[in-house]
Amino acid sequence: MTRFAIDSQHHVIIITPDVMPSADEFDFWGRIFLHHDAIVIGEFEQGVDRHMLRFSFEQLPFELHFEHYGDNIWISATGVEAQGKLTELGNYLSAS
């Protein structure tokens, strides 16, 4: 089961999946992970060590990040208004 931890100090949701996706699988994994009625998936950006998938929740912008070298996945909010919705987003994802 995927675990979620909200880090209020850094305004992120830390995601710990049962099975970590590989760098080549992250776009596909992220689209499945974020496939929910209240989420609209945006563009994907791929770098050498870090990938990012933009999405919106309740019409506010967020980013799903993946660092290949550290096997880290987290969601960050884009803007102060979105930061206020991090806990709600985390609860929504963990309930789904």
PDB file of C-alpha atoms in Angstrom:
ATOM      1  CA  MET A   1       0.000   0.000   0.000  1.00  0.00           C
ATOM      2  CA  THR A   2       1.271   3.455  -0.885  1.00  0.00           C
ATOM      3  CA  ARG A   3       1.959   5.655   2.136  1.00  0.00           C
ATOM      4  CA  PHE A   4       1.588   9.432   2.333  1.00  0.00           C
ATOM      5  CA  ALA A   5       3.256  11.857   4.737  1.00  0.00           C
ATOM      6  CA  ILE A   6       2.497  15.557   4.723  1.00  0.00           C
ATOM      7  CA  ASP A   7       5.516  17.732   5.424  1.00  0.00           C
ATOM      8  CA  SER A   8       3.915  21.052   6.386  1.00  0.00           C
ATOM      9  CA  GLN A   9       7.247  22.794   6.846  1.00  0.00           C
ATOM     10  CA  HIS A  10       8.322  22.173   3.237  1.00  0.00           C
ATOM     11  CA  HIS A  11       4.790  22.180   1.770  1.00  0.00           C
ATOM     12  CA  VAL A  12       5.042  18.725   0.196  1.00  0.00           C
ATOM     13  CA  ILE A  13       3.395  15.323   0.374  1.00  0.00           C
ATOM     14  CA  ILE A  14       6.001  12.566   0.553  1.00  0.00           C
ATOM     15  CA  ILE A  15       4.904   9.412  -1.255  1.00  0.00           C
ATOM     16  CA  THR A  16       6.270   5.968  -0.462  1.00  0.00           C
ATOM     17  CA  PRO A  17       4.924   3.358  -2.893  1.00  0.00           C
ATOM     18  CA  ASP A  18       5.174  -0.379  -2.272  1.00  0.00           C
ATOM     19  CA  VAL A  19       7.144  -0.716  -5.490  1.00  0.00           C
ATOM     20  CA  MET A  20       9.245   2.220  -6.655  1.00  0.00           C
ATOM     21  CA  PRO A  21       8.858   2.894 -10.392  1.00  0.00           C
ATOM     22  CA  SER A  22      11.955   3.039 -12.556  1.00  0.00           C
ATOM     23  CA  ALA A  23      12.841   6.320 -14.251  1.00  0.00           C
ATOM     24  CA  ASP A  24      11.539   5.001 -17.573  1.00  0.00           C
ATOM     25  CA  GLU A  25       8.205   4.036 -16.002  1.00  0.00           C
ATOM     26  CA  PHE A  26       7.540   7.194 -14.002  1.00  0.00           C
ATOM     27  CA  ASP A  27       5.352   9.019 -16.560  1.00  0.00           C
ATOM     28  CA  PHE A  28       3.114   5.960 -16.899  1.00  0.00           C
ATOM     29  CA  TRP A  29       3.163   5.276 -13.130  1.00  0.00           C
ATOM     30  CA  GLY A  30       2.320   8.898 -12.341  1.00  0.00           C
ATOM     31  CA  ARG A  31      -0.635   8.978 -14.726  1.00  0.00           C
ATOM     32  CA  ILE A  32      -2.072   5.838 -13.141  1.00  0.00           C
ATOM     33  CA  PHE A  33      -1.348   7.122  -9.614  1.00  0.00           C
ATOM     34  CA  LEU A  34      -3.121  10.432 -10.339  1.00  0.00           C
ATOM     35  CA  HIS A  35      -6.038   8.909 -12.264  1.00  0.00           C
ATOM     36  CA  HIS A  36      -8.904  10.288 -10.126  1.00  0.00           C
ATOM     37  CA  ASP A  37     -12.061  12.229 -10.915  1.00  0.00           C
ATOM     38  CA  ALA A  38     -10.912  15.355  -9.048  1.00  0.00           C
ATOM     39  CA  ILE A  39      -7.486  15.491 -10.741  1.00  0.00           C
ATOM     40  CA  VAL A  40      -6.610  16.833 -14.179  1.00  0.00           C
ATOM     41  CA  ILE A  41      -3.223  15.660 -15.457  1.00  0.00           C
ATOM     42  CA  GLY A  42      -1.041  18.137 -17.323  1.00  0.00           C
ATOM     43  CA  GLU A  43       2.364  18.027 -18.940  1.00  0.00           C
ATOM     44  CA  PHE A  44       5.283  15.735 -18.165  1.00  0.00           C
ATOM     45  CA  GLU A  45       8.892  16.926 -18.003  1.00  0.00           C
ATOM     46  CA  GLN A  46      11.806  14.516 -18.025  1.00  0.00           C
ATOM     47  CA  GLY A  47      15.329  15.278 -16.934  1.00  0.00           C
ATOM     48  CA  VAL A  48      18.420  13.177 -16.367  1.00  0.00           C
ATOM     49  CA  ASP A  49      17.847  12.641 -12.634  1.00  0.00           C
ATOM     50  CA  ARG A  50      14.450  14.208 -11.993  1.00  0.00           C
ATOM     51  CA  HIS A  51      11.039  13.921 -13.645  1.00  0.00           C
ATOM     52  CA  MET A  52       7.904  15.968 -13.022  1.00  0.00           C
ATOM     53  CA  LEU A  53       4.231  15.566 -13.882  1.00  0.00           C
ATOM     54  CA  ARG A  54       2.059  18.660 -13.525  1.00  0.00           C
ATOM     55  CA  PHE A  55      -1.563  18.290 -12.456  1.00  0.00           C
ATOM     56  CA  SER A  56      -4.395  20.219 -10.888  1.00  0.00           C
ATOM     57  CA  PHE A  57      -6.655  19.412  -7.965  1.00  0.00           C
ATOM     58  CA  GLU A  58      -9.705  21.604  -7.384  1.00  0.00           C
ATOM     59  CA  GLN A  59      -8.367  23.825 -10.167  1.00  0.00           C
ATOM     60  CA  LEU A  60      -5.131  24.510  -8.271  1.00  0.00           C
ATOM     61  CA  PRO A  61      -1.683  23.582  -9.657  1.00  0.00           C
ATOM     62  CA  PHE A  62       0.512  20.841  -8.202  1.00  0.00           C
ATOM     63  CA  GLU A  63       3.540  18.854  -9.335  1.00  0.00           C
ATOM     64  CA  LEU A  64       4.372  15.181  -8.855  1.00  0.00           C
ATOM     65  CA  HIS A  65       8.171  14.836  -8.635  1.00  0.00           C
ATOM     66  CA  PHE A  66      10.474  11.845  -8.949  1.00  0.00           C
ATOM     67  CA  GLU A  67      14.214  11.815  -8.210  1.00  0.00           C
ATOM     68  CA  HIS A  68      15.752   8.745  -9.768  1.00  0.00           C
ATOM     69  CA  TYR A  69      19.056   8.775  -7.861  1.00  0.00           C
ATOM     70  CA  GLY A  70      17.369   8.905  -4.455  1.00  0.00           C
ATOM     71  CA  ASP A  71      14.169   7.016  -5.254  1.00  0.00           C
ATOM     72  CA  ASN A  72      12.134   9.932  -3.922  1.00  0.00           C
ATOM     73  CA  ILE A  73       8.581  10.801  -4.935  1.00  0.00           C
ATOM     74  CA  TRP A  74       6.700  13.827  -3.643  1.00  0.00           C
ATOM     75  CA  ILE A  75       3.962  16.290  -4.523  1.00  0.00           C
ATOM     76  CA  SER A  76       4.567  20.008  -4.249  1.00  0.00           C
ATOM     77  CA  ALA A  77       2.028  22.797  -4.419  1.00  0.00           C
ATOM     78  CA  THR A  78       2.444  25.649  -6.864  1.00  0.00           C
ATOM     79  CA  GLY A  79       1.459  28.831  -5.072  1.00  0.00           C
ATOM     80  CA  VAL A  80       0.151  29.767  -1.649  1.00  0.00           C
ATOM     81  CA  GLU A  81      -3.460  28.869  -2.389  1.00  0.00           C
ATOM     82  CA  ALA A  82      -2.458  25.355  -3.503  1.00  0.00           C
ATOM     83  CA  GLN A  83      -0.292  24.969  -0.381  1.00  0.00           C
ATOM     84  CA  GLY A  84      -3.458  25.372   1.665  1.00  0.00           C
ATOM     85  CA  LYS A  85      -4.956  22.346  -0.137  1.00  0.00           C
ATOM     86  CA  LEU A  86      -2.040  19.928   0.416  1.00  0.00           C
ATOM     87  CA  THR A  87      -3.639  18.203   3.394  1.00  0.00           C
ATOM     88  CA  GLU A  88      -6.940  17.850   1.554  1.00  0.00           C
ATOM     89  CA  LEU A  89      -5.127  16.451  -1.498  1.00  0.00           C
ATOM     90  CA  GLY A  90      -3.204  13.992   0.667  1.00  0.00           C
ATOM     91  CA  ASN A  91      -6.417  12.827   2.328  1.00  0.00           C
ATOM     92  CA  TYR A  92      -8.117  12.500  -1.049  1.00  0.00           C
ATOM     93  CA  LEU A  93      -5.306  10.385  -2.506  1.00  0.00           C
ATOM     94  CA  SER A  94      -5.025   8.152   0.563  1.00  0.00           C
ATOM     95  CA  ALA A  95      -8.789   7.521   0.603  1.00  0.00           C
ATOM     96  CA  SER A  96      -8.881   6.558  -3.062  1.00  0.00           C
TER      97      SER A  96
END
